[in-house]
């Protein structure tokens, strides 16, 4: 194994190998299933992490955002 894997993946593989060894008594079948497990995990394409696109704001828009004060809702009850 030349590829480094995260600890969670190593743990998953370890548990799956135990499950395979319990399930199949034939050593050839065990080896075949474990090889399949590794091939499935190592050949799986990794999800690409897309960075969110940042929209540049004009100085006027920045000024408008800064000028707006947060609105405070009063919790007073209406008078009858």
Short mmCIF file of N, CA and C in Angstrom, two decimals:
data_model
loop_
_atom_site.label_atom_id
_atom_site.label_comp_id
_atom_site.label_asym_id
_atom_site.label_seq_id
_atom_site.Cartn_x
_atom_site.Cartn_y
_atom_site.Cartn_z
N UNK A 1 0.83 -1.18 0.00
CA UNK A 1 0.00 0.00 0.00
C UNK A 1 0.88 1.25 0.00
N UNK A 2 0.87 1.94 -1.11
CA UNK A 2 1.68 3.15 -1.18
C UNK A 2 0.85 4.38 -0.87
N UNK A 3 -0.45 4.25 -0.90
CA UNK A 3 -1.33 5.39 -0.69
C UNK A 3 -1.69 5.51 0.79
N UNK A 4 -1.52 6.70 1.34
CA UNK A 4 -1.89 6.92 2.73
C UNK A 4 -3.40 7.08 2.82
N UNK A 5 -3.96 6.48 3.84
CA UNK A 5 -5.40 6.55 4.02
C UNK A 5 -5.72 7.15 5.37
N UNK A 6 -6.86 7.80 5.48
CA UNK A 6 -7.26 8.33 6.79
C UNK A 6 -7.54 7.20 7.77
N UNK A 7 -7.49 7.53 9.02
CA UNK A 7 -7.69 6.54 10.09
C UNK A 7 -9.07 5.90 9.98
N UNK A 8 -10.08 6.66 9.60
CA UNK A 8 -11.43 6.10 9.51
C UNK A 8 -11.51 5.04 8.41
N UNK A 9 -10.80 5.26 7.31
CA UNK A 9 -10.80 4.27 6.23
C UNK A 9 -10.07 3.01 6.65
N UNK A 10 -8.97 3.18 7.36
CA UNK A 10 -8.22 2.02 7.85
C UNK A 10 -9.08 1.20 8.80
N UNK A 11 -9.83 1.88 9.64
CA UNK A 11 -10.70 1.21 10.60
C UNK A 11 -11.80 0.43 9.87
N UNK A 12 -12.36 1.06 8.83
CA UNK A 12 -13.40 0.41 8.05
C UNK A 12 -12.86 -0.86 7.39
N UNK A 13 -11.68 -0.77 6.79
CA UNK A 13 -11.07 -1.92 6.13
C UNK A 13 -10.81 -3.04 7.13
N UNK A 14 -10.29 -2.68 8.29
CA UNK A 14 -9.99 -3.67 9.32
C UNK A 14 -11.26 -4.43 9.72
N UNK A 15 -12.34 -3.69 9.91
CA UNK A 15 -13.60 -4.33 10.32
C UNK A 15 -14.20 -5.19 9.21
N UNK A 16 -14.07 -4.73 7.98
CA UNK A 16 -14.59 -5.50 6.85
C UNK A 16 -13.79 -6.79 6.66
N UNK A 17 -12.49 -6.72 6.86
CA UNK A 17 -11.66 -7.92 6.75
C UNK A 17 -12.08 -8.96 7.79
N UNK A 18 -12.36 -8.51 8.99
CA UNK A 18 -12.82 -9.43 10.04
C UNK A 18 -14.15 -10.05 9.64
N UNK A 19 -15.05 -9.23 9.11
CA UNK A 19 -16.35 -9.74 8.68
C UNK A 19 -16.19 -10.77 7.57
N UNK A 20 -15.32 -10.49 6.60
CA UNK A 20 -15.08 -11.41 5.49
C UNK A 20 -14.49 -12.72 5.99
N UNK A 21 -13.56 -12.64 6.90
CA UNK A 21 -12.92 -13.86 7.42
C UNK A 21 -13.90 -14.72 8.21
N UNK A 22 -14.85 -14.09 8.86
CA UNK A 22 -15.87 -14.86 9.58
C UNK A 22 -16.89 -15.48 8.63
N UNK A 23 -17.20 -14.74 7.58
CA UNK A 23 -18.25 -15.17 6.67
C UNK A 23 -17.80 -16.30 5.73
N UNK A 24 -16.56 -16.22 5.23
CA UNK A 24 -16.07 -17.20 4.27
C UNK A 24 -14.99 -18.06 4.91
N UNK A 25 -15.19 -19.36 4.88
CA UNK A 25 -14.22 -20.28 5.47
C UNK A 25 -13.11 -20.62 4.48
N UNK A 26 -13.40 -20.52 3.20
CA UNK A 26 -12.41 -20.82 2.17
C UNK A 26 -11.39 -19.68 2.09
N UNK A 27 -10.11 -20.00 2.25
CA UNK A 27 -9.07 -18.96 2.28
C UNK A 27 -8.93 -18.26 0.93
N UNK A 28 -9.18 -18.98 -0.17
CA UNK A 28 -9.10 -18.35 -1.50
C UNK A 28 -10.21 -17.31 -1.66
N UNK A 29 -11.38 -17.66 -1.20
CA UNK A 29 -12.52 -16.74 -1.29
C UNK A 29 -12.27 -15.52 -0.39
N UNK A 30 -11.68 -15.74 0.78
CA UNK A 30 -11.35 -14.64 1.68
C UNK A 30 -10.40 -13.66 0.99
N UNK A 31 -9.34 -14.21 0.42
CA UNK A 31 -8.35 -13.37 -0.24
C UNK A 31 -8.97 -12.60 -1.40
N UNK A 32 -9.82 -13.28 -2.15
CA UNK A 32 -10.50 -12.65 -3.29
C UNK A 32 -11.38 -11.48 -2.83
N UNK A 33 -12.13 -11.70 -1.78
CA UNK A 33 -13.03 -10.66 -1.27
C UNK A 33 -12.25 -9.49 -0.66
N UNK A 34 -11.16 -9.78 0.02
CA UNK A 34 -10.34 -8.71 0.61
C UNK A 34 -9.67 -7.89 -0.50
N UNK A 35 -9.20 -8.57 -1.55
CA UNK A 35 -8.62 -7.85 -2.69
C UNK A 35 -9.67 -6.95 -3.36
N UNK A 36 -10.88 -7.47 -3.45
CA UNK A 36 -11.97 -6.68 -4.04
C UNK A 36 -12.27 -5.46 -3.16
N UNK A 37 -12.23 -5.65 -1.86
CA UNK A 37 -12.45 -4.55 -0.92
C UNK A 37 -11.43 -3.44 -1.14
N UNK A 38 -10.16 -3.83 -1.20
CA UNK A 38 -9.10 -2.84 -1.42
C UNK A 38 -9.25 -2.16 -2.77
N UNK A 39 -9.55 -2.92 -3.80
CA UNK A 39 -9.67 -2.32 -5.13
C UNK A 39 -10.85 -1.34 -5.18
N UNK A 40 -11.94 -1.68 -4.50
CA UNK A 40 -13.09 -0.77 -4.47
C UNK A 40 -12.75 0.53 -3.76
N UNK A 41 -12.02 0.44 -2.68
CA UNK A 41 -11.70 1.63 -1.90
C UNK A 41 -10.62 2.47 -2.57
N UNK A 42 -9.59 1.83 -3.07
CA UNK A 42 -8.47 2.58 -3.65
C UNK A 42 -8.79 3.15 -5.03
N UNK A 43 -9.66 2.52 -5.78
CA UNK A 43 -9.98 3.00 -7.12
C UNK A 43 -11.18 3.93 -7.14
N UNK A 44 -11.73 4.17 -5.99
CA UNK A 44 -12.89 5.05 -5.89
C UNK A 44 -12.45 6.49 -6.14
N UNK A 45 -13.11 7.19 -7.08
CA UNK A 45 -12.72 8.59 -7.32
C UNK A 45 -13.05 9.45 -6.12
N UNK A 46 -12.13 10.31 -5.77
CA UNK A 46 -12.33 11.17 -4.62
C UNK A 46 -13.22 12.35 -5.01
N UNK A 47 -14.03 12.77 -4.09
CA UNK A 47 -14.91 13.91 -4.34
C UNK A 47 -14.08 15.18 -4.39
N UNK A 48 -14.34 15.97 -5.41
CA UNK A 48 -13.61 17.22 -5.54
C UNK A 48 -14.23 18.26 -4.63
N UNK A 49 -13.38 18.96 -3.95
CA UNK A 49 -13.86 20.01 -3.07
C UNK A 49 -13.86 21.32 -3.84
N UNK A 50 -15.05 21.83 -4.09
CA UNK A 50 -15.17 23.08 -4.82
C UNK A 50 -15.23 24.23 -3.83
N UNK A 51 -14.43 25.22 -4.12
CA UNK A 51 -14.43 26.40 -3.27
C UNK A 51 -15.59 27.29 -3.69
N UNK A 52 -16.28 27.87 -2.74
CA UNK A 52 -17.38 28.76 -3.11
C UNK A 52 -16.84 29.99 -3.83
N UNK A 53 -17.55 30.37 -4.88
CA UNK A 53 -17.12 31.53 -5.65
C UNK A 53 -17.44 32.80 -4.87
N UNK A 54 -16.46 33.66 -4.81
CA UNK A 54 -16.64 34.91 -4.09
C UNK A 54 -16.97 36.01 -5.09
N UNK A 55 -18.05 36.70 -4.84
CA UNK A 55 -18.46 37.79 -5.71
C UNK A 55 -17.88 39.08 -5.16
N UNK A 56 -17.20 39.80 -6.04
CA UNK A 56 -16.60 41.06 -5.60
C UNK A 56 -17.70 42.12 -5.52
N UNK A 57 -17.69 42.84 -4.43
CA UNK A 57 -18.68 43.88 -4.22
C UNK A 57 -18.06 45.23 -4.53
N UNK A 58 -18.88 46.10 -5.08
CA UNK A 58 -18.39 47.44 -5.36
C UNK A 58 -18.31 48.22 -4.04
N UNK A 59 -17.51 49.27 -4.00
CA UNK A 59 -17.41 50.06 -2.76
C UNK A 59 -18.75 50.63 -2.31
N UNK A 60 -19.64 50.94 -3.26
CA UNK A 60 -20.95 51.49 -2.90
C UNK A 60 -21.78 50.44 -2.15
N UNK A 61 -21.73 49.20 -2.61
CA UNK A 61 -22.49 48.13 -1.95
C UNK A 61 -21.95 47.86 -0.55
N UNK A 62 -20.64 47.93 -0.39
CA UNK A 62 -20.04 47.74 0.93
C UNK A 62 -20.49 48.84 1.88
N UNK A 63 -20.54 50.08 1.36
CA UNK A 63 -20.95 51.22 2.17
C UNK A 63 -22.41 51.07 2.60
N UNK A 64 -23.26 50.59 1.70
CA UNK A 64 -24.67 50.40 2.03
C UNK A 64 -24.83 49.36 3.15
N UNK A 65 -24.06 48.28 3.08
CA UNK A 65 -24.14 47.24 4.11
C UNK A 65 -23.68 47.76 5.46
N UNK A 66 -22.65 48.59 5.45
CA UNK A 66 -22.12 49.12 6.70
C UNK A 66 -23.07 50.14 7.32
N UNK A 67 -23.78 50.91 6.46
CA UNK A 67 -24.67 51.95 6.96
C UNK A 67 -25.93 51.38 7.61
N UNK A 68 -26.36 50.23 7.17
CA UNK A 68 -27.59 49.65 7.72
C UNK A 68 -27.34 49.16 9.14
N UNK A 69 -28.17 49.65 10.03
CA UNK A 69 -28.09 49.21 11.42
C UNK A 69 -29.02 48.00 11.57
N UNK A 70 -28.68 47.06 12.41
CA UNK A 70 -29.56 45.90 12.58
C UNK A 70 -30.89 46.33 13.21
N UNK A 71 -31.96 45.80 12.65
CA UNK A 71 -33.29 46.13 13.15
C UNK A 71 -33.56 45.33 14.41
N UNK A 72 -34.08 46.02 15.43
CA UNK A 72 -34.39 45.38 16.70
C UNK A 72 -35.90 45.33 16.83
N UNK A 73 -36.41 44.14 17.01
CA UNK A 73 -37.85 43.99 17.18
C UNK A 73 -38.18 44.15 18.65
N UNK A 74 -39.18 44.98 18.91
CA UNK A 74 -39.57 45.17 20.31
C UNK A 74 -40.49 44.02 20.71
N UNK A 75 -40.38 43.64 21.95
CA UNK A 75 -41.19 42.54 22.46
C UNK A 75 -42.36 43.06 23.30
N UNK A 76 -42.62 44.36 23.20
CA UNK A 76 -43.72 44.94 23.98
C UNK A 76 -45.05 44.48 23.39
N UNK A 77 -46.02 44.29 24.28
CA UNK A 77 -47.34 43.87 23.85
C UNK A 77 -48.15 45.09 23.42
N UNK A 78 -49.00 44.90 22.42
CA UNK A 78 -49.83 46.04 22.01
C UNK A 78 -50.85 46.40 23.10
N UNK A 79 -51.12 47.69 23.22
CA UNK A 79 -52.06 48.18 24.24
C UNK A 79 -53.46 48.10 23.67
N UNK A 80 -54.42 47.60 24.48
CA UNK A 80 -55.81 47.48 24.04
C UNK A 80 -56.62 48.64 24.51
#
